[in-house]
Amino acid sequence: MNFNHYGFLFLFLFSFIGQAQQRFTLSGTITDAASNETLIGVNVIIPELGTGTVTNSYGFFSLELPEGNYQVQISYLGYQDFSEAISLSANFQKDFQLKEASENLEEVVIESNSEALNLKKPEMSVNKLSIGTIKKLPVVFGEVDVVRSLLLLPGVSNAGEGSSGFNVRGGAVDQNLILLDEATIYNSSHLFGLFSVFNPDAIKDLKLYKGGIPAEYGGRVSSVLDIYQRDGNSRKFEMQGGIGAISSRLLAEGPIIKDKGSFLVGGRSSYAHLFLKLSDNPNSAYFYDLNTKLNYKIDSSNRLLLSGYFGRDVFRISQNFDNTYGNAVLNLRWNHVLTDNIFTNLSLIYSDYYYGLQLNFVGFDWNSGITNLNVKYDFDHFLNDHFQLKYGIQNTYYQFDPGEIEPLEENSGINYFKLTNKYAFENALYISAEQQLSEKLSAEYGIRFSSFYRLGQEEFNVYEHSPVSYDAERAVYSEAAIQETISYKRGKVLERFHNLEPRISLAYSLDEKQSVKLSYNRMAQYLHLISNTSSPTPLDVWTPSGPYIEPQKLDQVAAGYFRNFGEDYSLEMEGFYKKIQNRLDYIDGANLIANNAVERILLKGRARAYGTEILLRKNTGNLTGWLSYTLSRSEQQTPGRTPEEIGINNGDWYLSNYDKTHDLSATASYKLNEKWSFNANFIFQTGLATTYPNAQYEYEGITIPVYEARNSNRLPSYHRLDLSATLTPKKQKRFQSSWNFGIYNVYNRKNAYSISFRESENAPGNEAVRLSLFGIIPSVTYNFKF
């Protein structure tokens, strides 16, 4: 659909509106009555007209209605339903406040909107988890974890225990866009995957898009994890936190000016390394992070928000090895109600990811990172109760610092070495519409126009033919010789890319209890994580598309069936297929560390993934939970560039490093009484694909293994059971507390992290050695709020 079509659509709509009964706008913001915190995804229903809407990411809503008298009904999970009569004879702006329900309504729920409304919405391939649900799930080391909670949902997995990040529908970790208050997070893990960087006490809302991704999002081809921090209580001062076995957290919030401004500051840190020092162990591994937010309401139409996050991980082995890495983000936002039916948000965002090493035994420091500055301006345009537009512009400037080596001492024999910095500029325009086409059919459709400019750098390599050479006699790829190195000014555009990214989702209601949905989206990704491991490490380097590296392009289709069985049960079934162009692979023997010409080790391939996801939920009662199952396949292919070249794995398709045929998880929560509740998880997954040797030979006294086809074998299946119990003592007037007792991996399953081979010590021949990270782990955490 081009912009001429949009113009025709607007003319048709406005001409229809002009002939209809006079209409007016009801708009406002919905907040928590106790804290004045804005609420996301609140249902605002007009029962007389059978229509309604939900609040946006900043609690704003707008409805265009005919003149008349109406009963406004407002509902939101965990809050008392609210109803108020209004008489609409002119544009009317009114803010509403909801009170928390008197009952304990923190049952396990994935969708925060009403089920009936979700059946009709074109939104699909989206998962939401309430913070109340996340805090009750059994977790490793007793630390509540957002990312590990997502792994219990269909289509989401990771590379195993101790692995960073997550994989969505067979995609790689770097193909996920992770946003915290709209700022990009480049590494979502602490301690190499044991914890995520998200402090649950500071989070207000999270949403994971696996498909049908709206046009406002771009830059990644697998998923979008969109997380918003809480604004802070603008009515009274509060503190909350938790004390665990290896980490603790504390969060404070309160008014700056009552009902107008608030602050929120939260800190979290692990301290297990302190116990190592008591035993004279020189090694340590710990993390710390800080969440901050300032919120000021200038008037009913203007609000300023300043939010930030800073986190660091430190990994130290004796006095010889120090590894420090982490994220830092800052976002200044201006919310402005332009008219009664247009809400705008202007954001200025800074994001930085740093990773460094200090190798004392060698005598040098290694420092690298990626920094970006992003300006975006977004509009929510509520044309009427059946038609809503979103449009905006986004601009991002990148600086890539692949690394530099600094000697620790002047006479160490180590020379200073700096890899060439890279620069790029990415921008996008988007427009999308959500429209009720008929009583049964609704649609969300849009288009995103993205462009990417690789800018000049001090040293740019030029090759005679290609950065990668091929020896036909030996059937081996190798790094090509650099013909010359040219210096370009920053303003020089080395390469430019442009992509149109259409998106469409359709929902058709079969009746009040069931619907079918269909979606298609195309996306482009201009950044690449240079890593040949299944799980990223701090040493991995981000690099931009350019003259030798093309952007990844995704096409994905998904179809689903959704049904409610009364209010108690719901069923979601989805099938998906996606293909990705220009997925990078590596030549054999590729050296990724401190490589100033990574294009010489990269080959362009393709990827595909397809599967079926099932999610059965019990939403109400003392016993709640869900059963999640995914049957899928994820593959990659890197054919030869010419008929003479063999490519990777002889040009055949092979399983990706994160393929899992079967992925089953069951989660249950049982509320025994007002004091005790119990929770359990069971997880079963097919083992990760791997490559084993199937023969060996000796050459000049050296034993050389011969490997099978790439990823033609698997690790043993992964499974475990986790249990937890929460004790909530009788609530004091202002003080609340709870104890969480957990057991991770109840039956002490020794799941394989990897399998290696070595010569047997007790018998002739070789033996396989399984490496397992975690056995059974008990934990206890004390949580409090006052």
mmCIF file with all atom_site columns, N, CA and C in Angstrom, residues 495-551:
data_model
loop_
_atom_site.group_PDB
_atom_site.id
_atom_site.type_symbol
_atom_site.label_atom_id
_atom_site.label_alt_id
_atom_site.label_comp_id
_atom_site.label_asym_id
_atom_site.label_entity_id
_atom_site.label_seq_id
_atom_site.pdbx_PDB_ins_code
_atom_site.Cartn_x
_atom_site.Cartn_y
_atom_site.Cartn_z
_atom_site.occupancy
_atom_site.B_iso_or_equiv
_atom_site.pdbx_formal_charge
_atom_site.auth_seq_id
_atom_site.auth_comp_id
_atom_site.auth_asym_id
_atom_site.auth_atom_id
_atom_site.pdbx_PDB_model_num
ATOM 1   N N  . GLU A 1 495 ? 28.558  3.193   1.723  1.00 0.00 ? 495 GLU A N  1
ATOM 2   C CA . GLU A 1 495 ? 27.517  2.321   1.179  1.00 0.00 ? 495 GLU A CA 1
ATOM 3   C C  . GLU A 1 495 ? 26.192  2.749   1.783  1.00 0.00 ? 495 GLU A C  1
ATOM 4   N N  . ARG A 1 496 ? 25.118  2.628   1.013  1.00 0.00 ? 496 ARG A N  1
ATOM 5   C CA . ARG A 1 496 ? 23.783  2.962   1.507  1.00 0.00 ? 496 ARG A CA 1
ATOM 6   C C  . ARG A 1 496 ? 22.828  1.824   1.157  1.00 0.00 ? 496 ARG A C  1
ATOM 7   N N  . PHE A 1 497 ? 21.886  1.625   2.057  1.00 0.00 ? 497 PHE A N  1
ATOM 8   C CA . PHE A 1 497 ? 20.858  0.606   1.857  1.00 0.00 ? 497 PHE A CA 1
ATOM 9   C C  . PHE A 1 497 ? 19.490  1.234   2.139  1.00 0.00 ? 497 PHE A C  1
ATOM 10  N N  . HIS A 1 498 ? 18.486  0.811   1.381  1.00 0.00 ? 498 HIS A N  1
ATOM 11  C CA . HIS A 1 498 ? 17.111  1.258   1.591  1.00 0.00 ? 498 HIS A CA 1
ATOM 12  C C  . HIS A 1 498 ? 16.199  0.041   1.535  1.00 0.00 ? 498 HIS A C  1
ATOM 13  N N  . ASN A 1 499 ? 15.236  0.000   2.442  1.00 0.00 ? 499 ASN A N  1
ATOM 14  C CA . ASN A 1 499 ? 14.319  -1.132  2.467  1.00 0.00 ? 499 ASN A CA 1
ATOM 15  C C  . ASN A 1 499 ? 12.905  -0.688  2.810  1.00 0.00 ? 499 ASN A C  1
ATOM 16  N N  . LEU A 1 500 ? 11.935  -1.218  2.079  1.00 0.00 ? 500 LEU A N  1
ATOM 17  C CA . LEU A 1 500 ? 10.528  -1.081  2.417  1.00 0.00 ? 500 LEU A CA 1
ATOM 18  C C  . LEU A 1 500 ? 10.118  -2.314  3.216  1.00 0.00 ? 500 LEU A C  1
ATOM 19  N N  . GLU A 1 501 ? 9.492   -2.079  4.361  1.00 0.00 ? 501 GLU A N  1
ATOM 20  C CA . GLU A 1 501 ? 9.162   -3.177  5.259  1.00 0.00 ? 501 GLU A CA 1
ATOM 21  C C  . GLU A 1 501 ? 7.655   -3.171  5.544  1.00 0.00 ? 501 GLU A C  1
ATOM 22  N N  . PRO A 1 502 ? 6.858   -3.820  4.703  1.00 0.00 ? 502 PRO A N  1
ATOM 23  C CA . PRO A 1 502 ? 5.410   -3.864  4.938  1.00 0.00 ? 502 PRO A CA 1
ATOM 24  C C  . PRO A 1 502 ? 5.042   -4.821  6.067  1.00 0.00 ? 502 PRO A C  1
ATOM 25  N N  . ARG A 1 503 ? 3.968   -4.510  6.782  1.00 0.00 ? 503 ARG A N  1
ATOM 26  C CA . ARG A 1 503 ? 3.463   -5.351  7.873  1.00 0.00 ? 503 ARG A CA 1
ATOM 27  C C  . ARG A 1 503 ? 1.932   -5.410  7.765  1.00 0.00 ? 503 ARG A C  1
ATOM 28  N N  . ILE A 1 504 ? 1.352   -6.575  8.042  1.00 0.00 ? 504 ILE A N  1
ATOM 29  C CA . ILE A 1 504 ? -0.097  -6.679  8.090  1.00 0.00 ? 504 ILE A CA 1
ATOM 30  C C  . ILE A 1 504 ? -0.505  -7.822  9.006  1.00 0.00 ? 504 ILE A C  1
ATOM 31  N N  . SER A 1 505 ? -1.534  -7.584  9.806  1.00 0.00 ? 505 SER A N  1
ATOM 32  C CA . SER A 1 505 ? -2.116  -8.618  10.671 1.00 0.00 ? 505 SER A CA 1
ATOM 33  C C  . SER A 1 505 ? -3.630  -8.522  10.550 1.00 0.00 ? 505 SER A C  1
ATOM 34  N N  . LEU A 1 506 ? -4.291  -9.670  10.470 1.00 0.00 ? 506 LEU A N  1
ATOM 35  C CA . LEU A 1 506 ? -5.737  -9.741  10.339 1.00 0.00 ? 506 LEU A CA 1
ATOM 36  C C  . LEU A 1 506 ? -6.300  -10.645 11.427 1.00 0.00 ? 506 LEU A C  1
ATOM 37  N N  . ALA A 1 507 ? -7.464  -10.269 11.955 1.00 0.00 ? 507 ALA A N  1
ATOM 38  C CA . ALA A 1 507 ? -8.166  -11.095 12.940 1.00 0.00 ? 507 ALA A CA 1
ATOM 39  C C  . ALA A 1 507 ? -9.617  -11.221 12.510 1.00 0.00 ? 507 ALA A C  1
ATOM 40  N N  . TYR A 1 508 ? -10.116 -12.461 12.455 1.00 0.00 ? 508 TYR A N  1
ATOM 41  C CA . TYR A 1 508 ? -11.507 -12.718 12.080 1.00 0.00 ? 508 TYR A CA 1
ATOM 42  C C  . TYR A 1 508 ? -12.182 -13.488 13.209 1.00 0.00 ? 508 TYR A C  1
ATOM 43  N N  . SER A 1 509 ? -13.219 -12.908 13.782 1.00 0.00 ? 509 SER A N  1
ATOM 44  C CA . SER A 1 509 ? -13.934 -13.532 14.891 1.00 0.00 ? 509 SER A CA 1
ATOM 45  C C  . SER A 1 509 ? -14.952 -14.534 14.346 1.00 0.00 ? 509 SER A C  1
ATOM 46  N N  . LEU A 1 510 ? -14.769 -15.801 14.683 1.00 0.00 ? 510 LEU A N  1
ATOM 47  C CA . LEU A 1 510 ? -15.737 -16.818 14.292 1.00 0.00 ? 510 LEU A CA 1
ATOM 48  C C  . LEU A 1 510 ? -17.015 -16.668 15.105 1.00 0.00 ? 510 LEU A C  1
ATOM 49  N N  . ASP A 1 511 ? -16.868 -16.369 16.390 1.00 0.00 ? 511 ASP A N  1
ATOM 50  C CA . ASP A 1 511 ? -17.972 -16.029 17.276 1.00 0.00 ? 511 ASP A CA 1
ATOM 51  C C  . ASP A 1 511 ? -17.370 -15.321 18.478 1.00 0.00 ? 511 ASP A C  1
ATOM 52  N N  . GLU A 1 512 ? -18.103 -15.188 19.567 1.00 0.00 ? 512 GLU A N  1
ATOM 53  C CA . GLU A 1 512 ? -17.616 -14.462 20.729 1.00 0.00 ? 512 GLU A CA 1
ATOM 54  C C  . GLU A 1 512 ? -16.505 -15.197 21.475 1.00 0.00 ? 512 GLU A C  1
ATOM 55  N N  . LYS A 1 513 ? -16.299 -16.473 21.164 1.00 0.00 ? 513 LYS A N  1
ATOM 56  C CA . LYS A 1 513 ? -15.335 -17.270 21.913 1.00 0.00 ? 513 LYS A CA 1
ATOM 57  C C  . LYS A 1 513 ? -14.108 -17.695 21.108 1.00 0.00 ? 513 LYS A C  1
ATOM 58  N N  . GLN A 1 514 ? -14.106 -17.498 19.805 1.00 0.00 ? 514 GLN A N  1
ATOM 59  C CA . GLN A 1 514 ? -12.995 -17.988 19.016 1.00 0.00 ? 514 GLN A CA 1
ATOM 60  C C  . GLN A 1 514 ? -12.742 -17.094 17.806 1.00 0.00 ? 514 GLN A C  1
ATOM 61  N N  . SER A 1 515 ? -11.487 -17.075 17.385 1.00 0.00 ? 515 SER A N  1
ATOM 62  C CA . SER A 1 515 ? -11.098 -16.276 16.227 1.00 0.00 ? 515 SER A CA 1
ATOM 63  C C  . SER A 1 515 ? -9.892  -16.906 15.559 1.00 0.00 ? 515 SER A C  1
ATOM 64  N N  . VAL A 1 516 ? -9.651  -16.505 14.321 1.00 0.00 ? 516 VAL A N  1
ATOM 65  C CA . VAL A 1 516 ? -8.453  -16.899 13.589 1.00 0.00 ? 516 VAL A CA 1
ATOM 66  C C  . VAL A 1 516 ? -7.711  -15.624 13.199 1.00 0.00 ? 516 VAL A C  1
ATOM 67  N N  . LYS A 1 517 ? -6.378  -15.720 13.156 1.00 0.00 ? 517 LYS A N  1
ATOM 68  C CA . LYS A 1 517 ? -5.560  -14.552 12.850 1.00 0.00 ? 517 LYS A CA 1
ATOM 69  C C  . LYS A 1 517 ? -4.466  -14.931 11.859 1.00 0.00 ? 517 LYS A C  1
ATOM 70  N N  . LEU A 1 518 ? -4.035  -13.932 11.092 1.00 0.00 ? 518 LEU A N  1
ATOM 71  C CA . LEU A 1 518 ? -2.999  -14.129 10.081 1.00 0.00 ? 518 LEU A CA 1
ATOM 72  C C  . LEU A 1 518 ? -2.115  -12.902 10.065 1.00 0.00 ? 518 LEU A C  1
ATOM 73  N N  . SER A 1 519 ? -0.808  -13.101 9.910  1.00 0.00 ? 519 SER A N  1
ATOM 74  C CA . SER A 1 519 ? 0.104   -11.949 9.870  1.00 0.00 ? 519 SER A CA 1
ATOM 75  C C  . SER A 1 519 ? 1.247   -12.199 8.900  1.00 0.00 ? 519 SER A C  1
ATOM 76  N N  . TYR A 1 520 ? 1.778   -11.096 8.372  1.00 0.00 ? 520 TYR A N  1
ATOM 77  C CA . TYR A 1 520 ? 2.989   -11.114 7.546  1.00 0.00 ? 520 TYR A CA 1
ATOM 78  C C  . TYR A 1 520 ? 3.804   -9.891  7.910  1.00 0.00 ? 520 TYR A C  1
ATOM 79  N N  . ASN A 1 521 ? 5.110   -10.058 8.016  1.00 0.00 ? 521 ASN A N  1
ATOM 80  C CA . ASN A 1 521 ? 5.966   -8.886  8.180  1.00 0.00 ? 521 ASN A CA 1
ATOM 81  C C  . ASN A 1 521 ? 7.323   -9.107  7.532  1.00 0.00 ? 521 ASN A C  1
ATOM 82  N N  . ARG A 1 522 ? 7.828   -8.032  6.969  1.00 0.00 ? 522 ARG A N  1
ATOM 83  C CA . ARG A 1 522 ? 9.189   -7.996  6.415  1.00 0.00 ? 522 ARG A CA 1
ATOM 84  C C  . ARG A 1 522 ? 9.985   -7.016  7.254  1.00 0.00 ? 522 ARG A C  1
ATOM 85  N N  . MET A 1 523 ? 11.213  -7.399  7.602  1.00 0.00 ? 523 MET A N  1
ATOM 86  C CA . MET A 1 523 ? 12.057  -6.549  8.425  1.00 0.00 ? 523 MET A CA 1
ATOM 87  C C  . MET A 1 523 ? 13.497  -6.618  7.921  1.00 0.00 ? 523 MET A C  1
ATOM 88  N N  . ALA A 1 524 ? 14.241  -5.557  8.200  1.00 0.00 ? 524 ALA A N  1
ATOM 89  C CA . ALA A 1 524 ? 15.658  -5.495  7.825  1.00 0.00 ? 524 ALA A CA 1
ATOM 90  C C  . ALA A 1 524 ? 16.487  -5.238  9.071  1.00 0.00 ? 524 ALA A C  1
ATOM 91  N N  . GLN A 1 525 ? 17.666  -5.868  9.123  1.00 0.00 ? 525 GLN A N  1
ATOM 92  C CA . GLN A 1 525 ? 18.595  -5.696  10.245 1.00 0.00 ? 525 GLN A CA 1
ATOM 93  C C  . GLN A 1 525 ? 19.947  -5.293  9.696  1.00 0.00 ? 525 GLN A C  1
ATOM 94  N N  . TYR A 1 526 ? 20.433  -4.132  10.147 1.00 0.00 ? 526 TYR A N  1
ATOM 95  C CA . TYR A 1 526 ? 21.678  -3.586  9.601  1.00 0.00 ? 526 TYR A CA 1
ATOM 96  C C  . TYR A 1 526 ? 22.887  -3.831  10.489 1.00 0.00 ? 526 TYR A C  1
ATOM 97  N N  . LEU A 1 527 ? 22.685  -4.314  11.718 1.00 0.00 ? 527 LEU A N  1
ATOM 98  C CA . LEU A 1 527 ? 23.795  -4.603  12.627 1.00 0.00 ? 527 LEU A CA 1
ATOM 99  C C  . LEU A 1 527 ? 23.971  -6.110  12.746 1.00 0.00 ? 527 LEU A C  1
ATOM 100 N N  . HIS A 1 528 ? 25.215  -6.540  12.927 1.00 0.00 ? 528 HIS A N  1
ATOM 101 C CA . HIS A 1 528 ? 25.534  -7.963  13.010 1.00 0.00 ? 528 HIS A CA 1
ATOM 102 C C  . HIS A 1 528 ? 26.439  -8.198  14.221 1.00 0.00 ? 528 HIS A C  1
ATOM 103 N N  . LEU A 1 529 ? 26.152  -9.243  14.968 1.00 0.00 ? 529 LEU A N  1
ATOM 104 C CA . LEU A 1 529 ? 27.009  -9.629  16.087 1.00 0.00 ? 529 LEU A CA 1
ATOM 105 C C  . LEU A 1 529 ? 27.998  -10.671 15.586 1.00 0.00 ? 529 LEU A C  1
ATOM 106 N N  . ILE A 1 530 ? 29.268  -10.335 15.622 1.00 0.00 ? 530 ILE A N  1
ATOM 107 C CA . ILE A 1 530 ? 30.302  -11.237 15.132 1.00 0.00 ? 530 ILE A CA 1
ATOM 108 C C  . ILE A 1 530 ? 30.632  -12.217 16.245 1.00 0.00 ? 530 ILE A C  1
ATOM 109 N N  . SER A 1 531 ? 30.084  -13.421 16.152 1.00 0.00 ? 531 SER A N  1
ATOM 110 C CA . SER A 1 531 ? 30.248  -14.438 17.182 1.00 0.00 ? 531 SER A CA 1
ATOM 111 C C  . SER A 1 531 ? 30.060  -15.801 16.546 1.00 0.00 ? 531 SER A C  1
ATOM 112 N N  . ASN A 1 532 ? 30.944  -16.737 16.839 1.00 0.00 ? 532 ASN A N  1
ATOM 113 C CA . ASN A 1 532 ? 30.779  -18.097 16.326 1.00 0.00 ? 532 ASN A CA 1
ATOM 114 C C  . ASN A 1 532 ? 30.423  -19.067 17.447 1.00 0.00 ? 532 ASN A C  1
ATOM 115 N N  . THR A 1 533 ? 29.797  -18.549 18.513 1.00 0.00 ? 533 THR A N  1
ATOM 116 C CA . THR A 1 533 ? 29.309  -19.397 19.589 1.00 0.00 ? 533 THR A CA 1
ATOM 117 C C  . THR A 1 533 ? 27.788  -19.315 19.619 1.00 0.00 ? 533 THR A C  1
ATOM 118 N N  . SER A 1 534 ? 27.149  -20.333 20.205 1.00 0.00 ? 534 SER A N  1
ATOM 119 C CA . SER A 1 534 ? 25.694  -20.338 20.271 1.00 0.00 ? 534 SER A CA 1
ATOM 120 C C  . SER A 1 534 ? 25.172  -19.324 21.271 1.00 0.00 ? 534 SER A C  1
ATOM 121 N N  . SER A 1 535 ? 26.014  -18.926 22.216 1.00 0.00 ? 535 SER A N  1
ATOM 122 C CA . SER A 1 535 ? 25.629  -17.932 23.213 1.00 0.00 ? 535 SER A CA 1
ATOM 123 C C  . SER A 1 535 ? 26.664  -16.814 23.204 1.00 0.00 ? 535 SER A C  1
ATOM 124 N N  . PRO A 1 536 ? 26.225  -15.543 23.094 1.00 0.00 ? 536 PRO A N  1
ATOM 125 C CA . PRO A 1 536 ? 27.178  -14.434 23.032 1.00 0.00 ? 536 PRO A CA 1
ATOM 126 C C  . PRO A 1 536 ? 28.035  -14.337 24.281 1.00 0.00 ? 536 PRO A C  1
ATOM 127 N N  . THR A 1 537 ? 29.225  -13.826 24.093 1.00 0.00 ? 537 THR A N  1
ATOM 128 C CA . THR A 1 537 ? 30.131  -13.532 25.200 1.00 0.00 ? 537 THR A CA 1
ATOM 129 C C  . THR A 1 537 ? 30.498  -12.052 25.118 1.00 0.00 ? 537 THR A C  1
ATOM 130 N N  . PRO A 1 538 ? 31.046  -11.490 26.199 1.00 0.00 ? 538 PRO A N  1
ATOM 131 C CA . PRO A 1 538 ? 31.433  -10.070 26.155 1.00 0.00 ? 538 PRO A CA 1
ATOM 132 C C  . PRO A 1 538 ? 32.485  -9.741  25.109 1.00 0.00 ? 538 PRO A C  1
ATOM 133 N N  . LEU A 1 539 ? 33.198  -10.747 24.583 1.00 0.00 ? 539 LEU A N  1
ATOM 134 C CA . LEU A 1 539 ? 34.215  -10.498 23.576 1.00 0.00 ? 539 LEU A CA 1
ATOM 135 C C  . LEU A 1 539 ? 33.638  -10.348 22.172 1.00 0.00 ? 539 LEU A C  1
ATOM 136 N N  . ASP A 1 540 ? 32.377  -10.729 21.989 1.00 0.00 ? 540 ASP A N  1
ATOM 137 C CA . ASP A 1 540 ? 31.770  -10.604 20.677 1.00 0.00 ? 540 ASP A CA 1
ATOM 138 C C  . ASP A 1 540 ? 31.650  -9.141  20.283 1.00 0.00 ? 540 ASP A C  1
ATOM 139 N N  . VAL A 1 541 ? 31.711  -8.878  18.976 1.00 0.00 ? 541 VAL A N  1
ATOM 140 C CA . VAL A 1 541 ? 31.776  -7.510  18.480 1.00 0.00 ? 541 VAL A CA 1
ATOM 141 C C  . VAL A 1 541 ? 30.612  -7.253  17.529 1.00 0.00 ? 541 VAL A C  1
ATOM 142 N N  . TRP A 1 542 ? 29.945  -6.105  17.704 1.00 0.00 ? 542 TRP A N  1
ATOM 143 C CA . TRP A 1 542 ? 28.921  -5.673  16.766 1.00 0.00 ? 542 TRP A CA 1
ATOM 144 C C  . TRP A 1 542 ? 29.588  -4.949  15.603 1.00 0.00 ? 542 TRP A C  1
ATOM 145 N N  . THR A 1 543 ? 29.100  -5.224  14.400 1.00 0.00 ? 543 THR A N  1
ATOM 146 C CA . THR A 1 543 ? 29.641  -4.541  13.221 1.00 0.00 ? 543 THR A CA 1
ATOM 147 C C  . THR A 1 543 ? 28.491  -4.142  12.307 1.00 0.00 ? 543 THR A C  1
ATOM 148 N N  . PRO A 1 544 ? 28.624  -3.018  11.593 1.00 0.00 ? 544 PRO A N  1
ATOM 149 C CA . PRO A 1 544 ? 27.527  -2.556  10.734 1.00 0.00 ? 544 PRO A CA 1
ATOM 150 C C  . PRO A 1 544 ? 27.587  -3.160  9.335  1.00 0.00 ? 544 PRO A C  1
ATOM 151 N N  . SER A 1 545 ? 26.460  -3.123  8.655  1.00 0.00 ? 545 SER A N  1
ATOM 152 C CA . SER A 1 545 ? 26.447  -3.459  7.234  1.00 0.00 ? 545 SER A CA 1
ATOM 153 C C  . SER A 1 545 ? 27.265  -2.413  6.485  1.00 0.00 ? 545 SER A C  1
ATOM 154 N N  . GLY A 1 546 ? 27.770  -2.805  5.307  1.00 0.00 ? 546 GLY A N  1
ATOM 155 C CA . GLY A 1 546 ? 28.615  -1.900  4.551  1.00 0.00 ? 546 GLY A CA 1
ATOM 156 C C  . GLY A 1 546 ? 28.942  -2.475  3.199  1.00 0.00 ? 546 GLY A C  1
ATOM 157 N N  . PRO A 1 547 ? 30.056  -2.027  2.608  1.00 0.00 ? 547 PRO A N  1
ATOM 158 C CA . PRO A 1 547 ? 30.394  -2.476  1.260  1.00 0.00 ? 547 PRO A CA 1
ATOM 159 C C  . PRO A 1 547 ? 30.542  -3.987  1.119  1.00 0.00 ? 547 PRO A C  1
ATOM 160 N N  . TYR A 1 548 ? 30.966  -4.697  2.186  1.00 0.00 ? 548 TYR A N  1
ATOM 161 C CA . TYR A 1 548 ? 31.175  -6.138  2.081  1.00 0.00 ? 548 TYR A CA 1
ATOM 162 C C  . TYR A 1 548 ? 30.162  -6.954  2.892  1.00 0.00 ? 548 TYR A C  1
ATOM 163 N N  . ILE A 1 549 ? 29.310  -6.297  3.648  1.00 0.00 ? 549 ILE A N  1
ATOM 164 C CA . ILE A 1 549 ? 28.351  -7.001  4.498  1.00 0.00 ? 549 ILE A CA 1
ATOM 165 C C  . ILE A 1 549 ? 26.955  -6.418  4.246  1.00 0.00 ? 549 ILE A C  1
ATOM 166 N N  . GLU A 1 550 ? 26.072  -7.237  3.725  1.00 0.00 ? 550 GLU A N  1
ATOM 167 C CA . GLU A 1 550 ? 24.721  -6.776  3.415  1.00 0.00 ? 550 GLU A CA 1
ATOM 168 C C  . GLU A 1 550 ? 23.793  -6.965  4.617  1.00 0.00 ? 550 GLU A C  1
ATOM 169 N N  . PRO A 1 551 ? 22.742  -6.154  4.725  1.00 0.00 ? 551 PRO A N  1
ATOM 170 C CA . PRO A 1 551 ? 21.805  -6.308  5.844  1.00 0.00 ? 551 PRO A CA 1
ATOM 171 C C  . PRO A 1 551 ? 20.999  -7.598  5.738  1.00 0.00 ? 551 PRO A C  1
#
